[in-house]
């Protein structure tokens, strides 16, 4: 039996050859048993060559299907006519007819050129979509600025405490490591226990935009509340209440971006959440430096200015919300198709592109809806496609915390002071880590949709481990020496530089796109609850961890977790780049054992190719396109069944 062969890591742009593109019905078509593609995986599948009926087989995974492939022109047009009548958009019949014909050939390069119904202007826009993927309407980018603003709010809420804590520890005379950890981590405890789980309710009644508005309003109120706190427990309550904003905002904003953007740049635009969160973190550290010597209200009151400043960015975001369209997929989930089409037209250059995306998503959602009929909430765990999406999302969220980054975000002031920096020096160096975090997130805009989500993690996990160990063991250098100061700063800055394009943007991008629409809200809630729950664990435990094991032991603890992250990512994490949200059904339908078995087989191939620089044969992809029409498939299945019966 030949070994399974996959290469989802290499960045592919050939949409009809090496990368999954063709829709998602087969892998998730069975409630309990494996799909056709999974059966092939279980058998080790030999796969078919390019001459076999136009099909490219997969030796492990699943054949990805466009549900429109194989339908005649007359069938598609009849289906469109029924669709527009049913959904109340009959006045757009002609444009949806064009959109459906384009959707049918969306995975075949240049095939739209032969659609007679399209005029030259429409064809030019479709050509430009392929050659200039960053050429998008103003409203799409304005929507992205809204998401960016929401992320800045999130970042400031996280990092402002870094510069403020030194002052409110003194102001309220807080000496206990446990109490210090609780004050710093209170928002994330609330977010994990309550804030994230308000997301489905808020999204159901107020939509994506309304949820962002409400969460920013909470950020405004709690920012001023923290600044005015007169006791430590009042400050604790205010910070706990902030968790309602942190949870709802982080669960909704990446989903809003993912549902509104084209698949060719979805990863880049969705990861703006993390890039601008990094900018917000930098802004929070800058504010800490700016107010370090402002003592208008007395000694050690600088923290009031720092905390109060976090109320300004959410006010701006609240104003932006009213100018952006709602998520088209949210409208579709509510059966508000006229509103969905209107919103999509604002986010695409032409009505044909908007109609194509609405109709294609609708057809895939039809399949998804039929498959989940009669199921209960237990399908979150009992259906492999959903279970694998949850497992993968929870893993990347887990590693975003246990890579150790928030130790630096929340405690770099303390870390640098332990390294014998003065308070002012520690503030300035902390600001530098925040700026580094933001600047090095920018390259991920270009790599997350080409190099891929999985590859970014595989490259950065080992580097983060090295720099965590380097920083920890730098504390063994002579106390007060320039070498000690320089090595600790170097290790932390290098860690932030490699974190920012990998474990920074990937988790929220990945989680926002992993779940099917009908459980996307609850799935994203669970993923963000994981990250904020562990965020609390880290922020609460770091002072005690340092007290028990010293700086070297504490940093080495997180260095070891990065090694674990690399191993798990290599064997079990699927790639999701350049697919529509609905097409991912098939990707997450592949079993863990099959995914791990292939990459175990491929490990020697990597060593020969990238370490020994040997000339080795390329390995076939994990996911392949199925360009066979339904009628051909039916004939093949009947023939196979007849042959097996004859043989018996």
CSV table of C-alpha atoms in Angstrom, one decimal, residues 31 197 376-388 390-391 394 515 519 522 526:
chain,number,residue,atom,x,y,z
A,31,UNK,CA,-23.0,11.9,10.1
A,197,UNK,CA,-20.4,33.4,26.0
A,376,UNK,CA,-28.6,18.5,18.1
A,377,UNK,CA,-25.9,20.6,19.8
A,378,UNK,CA,-24.0,17.4,20.4
A,379,UNK,CA,-22.8,17.5,16.8
A,380,UNK,CA,-20.2,20.0,18.0
A,381,UNK,CA,-18.4,17.0,19.4
A,382,UNK,CA,-19.9,14.0,17.5
A,383,UNK,CA,-19.4,15.2,13.9
A,384,UNK,CA,-15.7,14.8,12.8
A,385,UNK,CA,-15.7,18.0,10.7
A,386,UNK,CA,-16.8,20.1,13.7
A,387,UNK,CA,-14.7,18.2,16.2
A,388,UNK,CA,-11.6,18.7,14.1
A,390,UNK,CA,-12.7,22.8,17.4
A,391,UNK,CA,-9.6,20.8,18.2
A,394,UNK,CA,-8.4,25.4,20.6
A,515,UNK,CA,-16.3,26.5,12.0
A,519,UNK,CA,-22.1,26.9,14.8
A,522,UNK,CA,-20.5,29.2,19.5
A,526,UNK,CA,-15.2,28.4,22.7
